Coordinates of C-alpha atoms and ligand atoms in Angstrom, one line a residue:
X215 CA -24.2 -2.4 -44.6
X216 CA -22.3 0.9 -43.4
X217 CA -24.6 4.5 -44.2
X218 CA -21.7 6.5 -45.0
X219 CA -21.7 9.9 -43.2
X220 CA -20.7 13.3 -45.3
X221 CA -18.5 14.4 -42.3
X222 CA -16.5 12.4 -40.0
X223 CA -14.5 13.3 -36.5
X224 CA -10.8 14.1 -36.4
X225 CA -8.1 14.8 -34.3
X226 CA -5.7 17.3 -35.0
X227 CA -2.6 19.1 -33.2
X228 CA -3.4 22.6 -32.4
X229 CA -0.6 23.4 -30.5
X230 CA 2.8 22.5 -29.7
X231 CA 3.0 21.3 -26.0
X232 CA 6.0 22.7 -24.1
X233 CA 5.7 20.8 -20.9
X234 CA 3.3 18.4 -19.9
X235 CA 1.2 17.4 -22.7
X236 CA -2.7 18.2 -22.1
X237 CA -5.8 17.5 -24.0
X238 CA -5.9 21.5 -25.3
X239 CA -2.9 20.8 -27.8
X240 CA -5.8 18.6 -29.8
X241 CA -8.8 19.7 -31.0
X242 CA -11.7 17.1 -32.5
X243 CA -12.6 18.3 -36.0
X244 CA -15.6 17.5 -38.3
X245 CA -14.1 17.1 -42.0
X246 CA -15.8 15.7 -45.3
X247 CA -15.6 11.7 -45.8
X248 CA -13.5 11.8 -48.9
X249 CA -14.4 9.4 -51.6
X250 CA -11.4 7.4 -52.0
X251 CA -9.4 7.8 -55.0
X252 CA -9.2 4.7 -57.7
X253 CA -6.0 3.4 -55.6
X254 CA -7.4 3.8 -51.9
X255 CA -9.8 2.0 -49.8
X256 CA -12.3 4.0 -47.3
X257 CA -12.2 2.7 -43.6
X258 CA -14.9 3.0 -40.9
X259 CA -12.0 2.8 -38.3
X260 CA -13.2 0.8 -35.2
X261 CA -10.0 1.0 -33.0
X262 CA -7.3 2.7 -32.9
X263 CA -3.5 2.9 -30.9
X264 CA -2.4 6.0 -28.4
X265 CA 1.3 5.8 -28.5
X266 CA 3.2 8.3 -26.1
X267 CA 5.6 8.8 -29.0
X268 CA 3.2 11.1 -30.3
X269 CA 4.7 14.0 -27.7
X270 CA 7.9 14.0 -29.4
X271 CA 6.0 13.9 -32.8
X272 CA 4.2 17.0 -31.7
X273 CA 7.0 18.7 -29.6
X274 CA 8.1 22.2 -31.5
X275 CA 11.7 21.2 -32.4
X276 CA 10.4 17.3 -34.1
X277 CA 11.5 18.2 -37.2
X278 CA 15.2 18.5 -36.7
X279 CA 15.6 15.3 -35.0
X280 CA 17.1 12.9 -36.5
X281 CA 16.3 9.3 -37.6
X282 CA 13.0 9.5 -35.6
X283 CA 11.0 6.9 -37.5
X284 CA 7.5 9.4 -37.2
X285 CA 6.5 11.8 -39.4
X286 CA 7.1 15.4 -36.9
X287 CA 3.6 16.8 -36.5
X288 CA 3.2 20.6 -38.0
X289 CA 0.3 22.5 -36.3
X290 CA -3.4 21.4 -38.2
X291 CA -2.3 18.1 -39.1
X292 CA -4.2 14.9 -38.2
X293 CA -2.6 12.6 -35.8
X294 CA -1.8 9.1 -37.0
X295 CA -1.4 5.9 -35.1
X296 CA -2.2 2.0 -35.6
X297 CA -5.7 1.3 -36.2
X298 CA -8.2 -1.8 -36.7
X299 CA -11.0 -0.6 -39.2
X300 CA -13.9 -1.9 -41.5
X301 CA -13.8 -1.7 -45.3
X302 CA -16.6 0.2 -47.3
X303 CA -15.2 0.6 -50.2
X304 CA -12.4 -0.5 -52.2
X305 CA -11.2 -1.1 -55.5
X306 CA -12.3 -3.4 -57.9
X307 CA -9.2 -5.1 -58.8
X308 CA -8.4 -5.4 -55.4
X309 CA -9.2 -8.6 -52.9
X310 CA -10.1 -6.5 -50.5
X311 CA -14.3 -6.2 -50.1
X312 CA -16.7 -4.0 -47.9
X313 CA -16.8 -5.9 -44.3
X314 CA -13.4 -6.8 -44.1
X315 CA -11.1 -6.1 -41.3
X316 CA -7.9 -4.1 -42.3
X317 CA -4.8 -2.9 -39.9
X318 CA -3.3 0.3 -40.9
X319 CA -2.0 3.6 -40.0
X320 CA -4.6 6.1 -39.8
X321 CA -5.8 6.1 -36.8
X322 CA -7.0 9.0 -35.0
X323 CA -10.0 9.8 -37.4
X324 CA -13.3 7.9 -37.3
X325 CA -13.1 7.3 -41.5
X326 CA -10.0 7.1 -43.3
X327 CA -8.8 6.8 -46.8
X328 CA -5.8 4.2 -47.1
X329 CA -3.5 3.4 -49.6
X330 CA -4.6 0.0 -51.4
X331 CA -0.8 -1.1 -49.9
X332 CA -1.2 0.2 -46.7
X333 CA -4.2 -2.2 -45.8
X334 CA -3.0 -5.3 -44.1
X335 CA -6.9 -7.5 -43.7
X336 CA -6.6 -9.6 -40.4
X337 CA -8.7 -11.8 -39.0
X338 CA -9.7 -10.3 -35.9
X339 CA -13.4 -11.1 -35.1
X340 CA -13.9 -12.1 -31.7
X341 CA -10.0 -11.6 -32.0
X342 CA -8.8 -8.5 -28.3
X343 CA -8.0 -5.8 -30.4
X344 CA -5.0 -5.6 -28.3
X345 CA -3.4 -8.5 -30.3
X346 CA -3.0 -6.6 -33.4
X347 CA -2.2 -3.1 -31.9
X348 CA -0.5 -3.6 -29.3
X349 CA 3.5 -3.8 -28.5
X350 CA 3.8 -7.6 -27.8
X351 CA 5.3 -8.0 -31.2
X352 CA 7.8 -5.3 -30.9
X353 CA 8.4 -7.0 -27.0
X354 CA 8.6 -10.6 -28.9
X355 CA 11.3 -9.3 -31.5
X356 CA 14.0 -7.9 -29.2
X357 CA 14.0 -11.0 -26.6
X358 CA 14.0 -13.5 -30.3
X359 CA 15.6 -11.2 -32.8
X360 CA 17.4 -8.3 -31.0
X361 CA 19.0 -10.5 -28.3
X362 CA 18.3 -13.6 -27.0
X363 CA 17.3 -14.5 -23.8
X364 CA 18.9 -18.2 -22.2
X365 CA 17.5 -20.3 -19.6
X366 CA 17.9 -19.0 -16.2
X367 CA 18.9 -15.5 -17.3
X368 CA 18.2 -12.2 -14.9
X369 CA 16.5 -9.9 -17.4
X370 CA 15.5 -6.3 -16.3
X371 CA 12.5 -4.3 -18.3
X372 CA 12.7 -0.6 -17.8
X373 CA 9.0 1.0 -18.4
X374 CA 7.8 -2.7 -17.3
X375 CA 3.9 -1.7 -17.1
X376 CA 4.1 0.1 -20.0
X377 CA 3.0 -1.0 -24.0
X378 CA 6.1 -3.0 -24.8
X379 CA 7.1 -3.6 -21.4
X380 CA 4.3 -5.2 -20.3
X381 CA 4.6 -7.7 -22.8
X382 CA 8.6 -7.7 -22.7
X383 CA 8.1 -9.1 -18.7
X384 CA 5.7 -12.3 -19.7
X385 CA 7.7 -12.7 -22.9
X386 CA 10.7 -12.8 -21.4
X387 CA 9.6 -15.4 -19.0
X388 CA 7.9 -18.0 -21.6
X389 CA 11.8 -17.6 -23.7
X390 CA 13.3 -18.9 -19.8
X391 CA 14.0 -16.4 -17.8
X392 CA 14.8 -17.4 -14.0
X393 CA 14.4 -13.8 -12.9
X394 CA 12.7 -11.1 -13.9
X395 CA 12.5 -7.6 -12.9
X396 CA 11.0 -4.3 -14.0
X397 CA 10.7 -0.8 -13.4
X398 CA 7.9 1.6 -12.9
X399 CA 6.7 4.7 -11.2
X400 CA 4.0 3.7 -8.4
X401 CA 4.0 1.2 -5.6
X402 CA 0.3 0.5 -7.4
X403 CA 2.0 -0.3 -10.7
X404 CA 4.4 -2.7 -9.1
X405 CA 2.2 -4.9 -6.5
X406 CA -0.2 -5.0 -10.3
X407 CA 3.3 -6.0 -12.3
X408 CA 4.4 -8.8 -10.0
X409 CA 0.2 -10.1 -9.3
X410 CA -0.8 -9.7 -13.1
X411 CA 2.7 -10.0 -15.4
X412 CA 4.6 -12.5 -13.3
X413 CA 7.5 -10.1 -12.2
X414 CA 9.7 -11.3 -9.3
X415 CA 11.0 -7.9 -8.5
X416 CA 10.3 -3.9 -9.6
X417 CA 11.6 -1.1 -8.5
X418 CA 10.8 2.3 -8.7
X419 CA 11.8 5.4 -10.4
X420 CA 11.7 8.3 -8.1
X421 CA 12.2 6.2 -4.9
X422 CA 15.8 5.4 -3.7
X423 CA 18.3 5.4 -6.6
X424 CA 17.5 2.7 -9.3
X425 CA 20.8 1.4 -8.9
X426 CA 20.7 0.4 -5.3
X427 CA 17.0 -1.1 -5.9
X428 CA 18.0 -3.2 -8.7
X429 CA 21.4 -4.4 -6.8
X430 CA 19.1 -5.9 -4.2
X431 CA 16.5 -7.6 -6.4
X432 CA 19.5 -8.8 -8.5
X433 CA 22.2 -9.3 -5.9
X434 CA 24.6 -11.3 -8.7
X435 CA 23.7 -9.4 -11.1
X436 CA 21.5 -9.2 -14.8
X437 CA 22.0 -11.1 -18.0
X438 CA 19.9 -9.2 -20.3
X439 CA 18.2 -5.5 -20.0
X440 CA 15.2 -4.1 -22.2
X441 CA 15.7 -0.8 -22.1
X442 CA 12.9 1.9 -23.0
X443 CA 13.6 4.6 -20.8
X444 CA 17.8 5.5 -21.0
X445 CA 19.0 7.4 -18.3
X446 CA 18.9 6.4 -14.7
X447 CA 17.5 2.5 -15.4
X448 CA 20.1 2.2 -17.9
X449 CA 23.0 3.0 -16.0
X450 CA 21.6 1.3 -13.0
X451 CA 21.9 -1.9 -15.8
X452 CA 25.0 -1.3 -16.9
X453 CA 26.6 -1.1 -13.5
X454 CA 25.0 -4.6 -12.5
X455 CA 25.5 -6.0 -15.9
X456 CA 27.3 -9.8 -15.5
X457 CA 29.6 -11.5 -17.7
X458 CA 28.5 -11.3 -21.0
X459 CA 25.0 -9.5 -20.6
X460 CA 23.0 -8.6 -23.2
X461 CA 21.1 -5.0 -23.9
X462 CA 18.5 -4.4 -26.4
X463 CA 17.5 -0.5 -26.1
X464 CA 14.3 0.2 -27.7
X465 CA 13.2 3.6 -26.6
X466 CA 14.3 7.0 -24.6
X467 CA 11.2 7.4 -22.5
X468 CA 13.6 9.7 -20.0
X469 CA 13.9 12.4 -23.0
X470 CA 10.9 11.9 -24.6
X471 CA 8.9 12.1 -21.4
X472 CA 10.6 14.6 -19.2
X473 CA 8.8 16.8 -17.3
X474 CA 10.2 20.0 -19.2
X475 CA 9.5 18.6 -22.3
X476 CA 10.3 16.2 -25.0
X477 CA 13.8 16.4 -25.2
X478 CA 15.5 15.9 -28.5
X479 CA 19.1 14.1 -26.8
X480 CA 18.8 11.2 -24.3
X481 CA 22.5 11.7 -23.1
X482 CA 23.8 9.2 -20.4
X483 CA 26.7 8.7 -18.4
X484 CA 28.1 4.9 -18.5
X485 CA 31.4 3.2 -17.1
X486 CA 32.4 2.1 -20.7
X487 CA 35.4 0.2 -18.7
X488 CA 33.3 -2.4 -17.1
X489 CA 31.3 -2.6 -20.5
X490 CA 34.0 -3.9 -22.2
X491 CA 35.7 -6.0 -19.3
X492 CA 32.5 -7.9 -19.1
X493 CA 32.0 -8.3 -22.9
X494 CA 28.6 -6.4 -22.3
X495 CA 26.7 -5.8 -26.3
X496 CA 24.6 -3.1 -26.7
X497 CA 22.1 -2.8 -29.4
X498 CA 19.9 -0.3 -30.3
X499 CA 16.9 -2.3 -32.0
X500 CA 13.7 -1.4 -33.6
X501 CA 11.0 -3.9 -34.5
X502 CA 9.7 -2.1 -37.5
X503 CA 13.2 -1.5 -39.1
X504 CA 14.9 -4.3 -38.5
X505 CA 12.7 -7.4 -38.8
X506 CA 9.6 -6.8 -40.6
X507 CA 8.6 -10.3 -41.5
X508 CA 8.2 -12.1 -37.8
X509 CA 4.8 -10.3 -37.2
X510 CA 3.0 -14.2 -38.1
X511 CA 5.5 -15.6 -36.1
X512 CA 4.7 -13.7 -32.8
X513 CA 0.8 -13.8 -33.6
X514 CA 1.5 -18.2 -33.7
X515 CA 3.3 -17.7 -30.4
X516 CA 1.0 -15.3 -28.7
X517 CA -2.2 -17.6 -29.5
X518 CA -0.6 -20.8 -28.3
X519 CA 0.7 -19.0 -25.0
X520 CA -2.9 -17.5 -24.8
X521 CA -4.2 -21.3 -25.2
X522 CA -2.0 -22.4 -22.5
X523 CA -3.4 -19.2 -20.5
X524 CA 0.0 -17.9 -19.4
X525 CA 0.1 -14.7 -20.9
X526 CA -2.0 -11.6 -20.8
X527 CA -2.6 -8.7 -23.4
X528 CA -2.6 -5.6 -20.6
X529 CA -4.5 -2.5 -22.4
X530 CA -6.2 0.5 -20.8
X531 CA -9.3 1.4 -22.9
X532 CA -11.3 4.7 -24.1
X533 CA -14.6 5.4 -25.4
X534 CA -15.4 7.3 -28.7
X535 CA -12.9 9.5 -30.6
X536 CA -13.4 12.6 -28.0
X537 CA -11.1 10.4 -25.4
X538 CA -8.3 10.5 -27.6
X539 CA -6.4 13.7 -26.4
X540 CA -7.2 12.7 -22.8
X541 CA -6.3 9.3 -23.3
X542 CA -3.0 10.7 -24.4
X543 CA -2.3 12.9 -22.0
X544 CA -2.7 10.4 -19.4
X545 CA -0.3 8.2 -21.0
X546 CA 2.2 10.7 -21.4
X547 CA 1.6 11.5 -17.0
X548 CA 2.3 7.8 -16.4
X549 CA -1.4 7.0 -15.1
X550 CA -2.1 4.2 -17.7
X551 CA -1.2 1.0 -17.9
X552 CA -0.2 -2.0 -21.2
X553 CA -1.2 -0.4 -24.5
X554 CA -3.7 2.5 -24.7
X555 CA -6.7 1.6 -27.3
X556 CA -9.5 4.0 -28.1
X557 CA -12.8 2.5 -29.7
X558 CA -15.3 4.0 -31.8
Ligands
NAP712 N1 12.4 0.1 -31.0 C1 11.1 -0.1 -31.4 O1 10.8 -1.0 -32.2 C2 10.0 0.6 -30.7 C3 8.7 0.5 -31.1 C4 7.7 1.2 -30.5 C5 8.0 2.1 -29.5 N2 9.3 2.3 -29.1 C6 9.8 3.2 -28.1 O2 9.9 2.4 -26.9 C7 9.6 3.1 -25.7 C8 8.4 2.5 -25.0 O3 7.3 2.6 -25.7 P1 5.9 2.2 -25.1 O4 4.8 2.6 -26.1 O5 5.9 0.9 -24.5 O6 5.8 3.3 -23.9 P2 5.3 3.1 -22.4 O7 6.3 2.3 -21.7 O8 3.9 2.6 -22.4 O9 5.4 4.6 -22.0 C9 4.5 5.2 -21.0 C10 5.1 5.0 -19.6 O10 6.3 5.7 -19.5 C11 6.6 5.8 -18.1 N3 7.1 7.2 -17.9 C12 6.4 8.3 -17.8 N4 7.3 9.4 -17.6 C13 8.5 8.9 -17.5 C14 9.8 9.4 -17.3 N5 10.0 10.7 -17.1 N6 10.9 8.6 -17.4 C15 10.7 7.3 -17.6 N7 9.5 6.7 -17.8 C16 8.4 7.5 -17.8 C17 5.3 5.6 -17.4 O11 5.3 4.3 -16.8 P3 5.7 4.0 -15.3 O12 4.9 5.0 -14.5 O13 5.3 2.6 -15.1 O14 7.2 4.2 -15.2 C18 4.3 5.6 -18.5 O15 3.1 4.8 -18.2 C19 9.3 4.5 -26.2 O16 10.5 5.3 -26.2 C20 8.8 4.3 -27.7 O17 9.1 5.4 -28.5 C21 10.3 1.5 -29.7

């Protein structure tokens, strides 16, 4: 049985970063534990996500972009992320009872109050926390639902240590893949990628141009790109794209991460020409939007690849609430790898 505190920890934006983002744009507050109102259930959160799309949430001009599927962050509000916490209270009517283990929203804060609706209860004792919050469904629904991958296929991951990517690599492999190559930005990241996720290849932002990497780990060429980052990788895909290649582009890690700042356009230069002389599709896909019923599907796939032990969950991991900002910044400066988790 949970003793319920009167205060509890938040995290809350303080300041706008402009630049690299750093653990000062948080600060950890002590607020009330708000008795939850006759439609809400109080949470005693025990994990929650990091995202890195929390710098563009908190970037100055995040309210005038548009389409972003995040709430912008003003300065003094709470940040909010996918969390795994335990019930202590709920209502009545509801089948939802103190002890149970619900996935929601509000993470960043060590007790939250959720809407009734809002609570999704999972079994996840004994369950890597890392099933539930991390990006292997989003990973799982482009290469199934956003394209599809054939056997034998090339298929090239931009940000392929990161949340999704890390999964995208394995997943893409299981569908039957014959090649599969990724990008990151350390020659540590890459001899971990092709040891631990099964990549053939990776190059390396930064390095040579991406272009003349990925022609020699792909020398005929890629069938099907997952695309997080724009920019560089994605021309480098699109000039290498064969016959009938397939692009599923999820994120805009270039602009959201830039050095300068979050950027608000993720402009990028490509031949349309060869595009459409090699019958080349696009799609711009996103897991939450477009296909919001396969999250069972991927959790029966992921346990029977787990059975068969050929797939991982990568994560890096914090400790206690105070790690948060930290945790993010480091994620934001490329230092972690597979989806960041904090537990409290
Ligand atoms: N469409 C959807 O359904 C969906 C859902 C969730 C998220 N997203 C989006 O998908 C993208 C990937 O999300 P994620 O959570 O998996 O992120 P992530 O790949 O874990 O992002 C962090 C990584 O980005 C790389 N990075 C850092 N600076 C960079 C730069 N300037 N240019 C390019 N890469 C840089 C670093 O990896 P390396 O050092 O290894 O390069 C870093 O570790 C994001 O844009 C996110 O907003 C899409």
């Amino acid at each position: 049985m949970l003793v319920l505190p009167s205060v509890s920890r938040i995290v809350r934006l303080v300041a706008h970063p402009d630049g690299a983002l750093r653990p000062e744009h948080f600060e950890i507050a002590e607020v009330p534990v708000q008795p939850p109102t006759p439609n809400e259930v109080l949470v005693c959160n025990r994990w929650f996500r990091v995202s890195i799309s929390t710098r563009l949430m908190a970037s100055k001009g995040a309210q005038s972009i548009k389409g972003i599927p995040f709430p912008p962050l003003n300065l003094g509000d709470t940040l909010a992320d996918g969390a795994i916490g335990e019930v202590v209270q709920a209502p009545a009517e509801s089948d939802l009872h103190p002890g149970d283990l619900v996935l929601h929203g509000f993470g960043w804060r060590e007790y939250a109050t959720v809407p009734q609706q809002d609570c999704v209860r999972i079994d996840a004792r004994g369950v890597d926390p890392a099933v539930y919050l991390g990006h292997g469904w989003t990973a799982y629904a482009a290469l199934t639902h956003g394209v599809q991958v054939h056997d034998g296929d090339v298929v090239f991951v931009s940000s392929g240590a990161g949340a999704i990517g890390s999964m995208a690599g394995q997943i893409a492999r299981k569908l039957g893949a014959g090649r599969v190559i990724g990008s990151t930005g350390s020659e540590e990241k890459a001899r971990w990628m092709k040891a631990e996720l099964g990549y053939d290849e990776v190059v390396i932002r930064g390095a040579t141009p991406i272009t003349q990497q990925l022609a020699q780990a792909a020398p005929d060429g890629i069938d099907v790109y997952v695309d997080m980052v724009g920019g560089e990788p994605l021309q480098a895909a699109a000039s290498l794209a064969r016959h009938g290649a397939r692009f599923v582009l999820l994120g805009a890690l270039s602009a959201e991460l830039a050095a300068e700042g979050a950027e608000k356009l993720a402009p990028v230069e490509l031949d349309t020409f060869q595009l459409i002389v090699r019958g080349v599709t696009l799609r711009g896909y996103s897991a939450c939007e477009d296909d919001r019923d396969g999250f069972a599907e991927w959790v029966r796939w992921l346990s029977r690849w787990q059975h068969e032990g050929k797939i991982i969950s990568p994560s890096s991991r914090f400790q206690g609430i105070e790690q948060g900002p930290f945790a993010l910044s480091e994620a934001c400066a490329g230092n972690l790898k597979g989806v960041v988790l904090v537990e409290l």
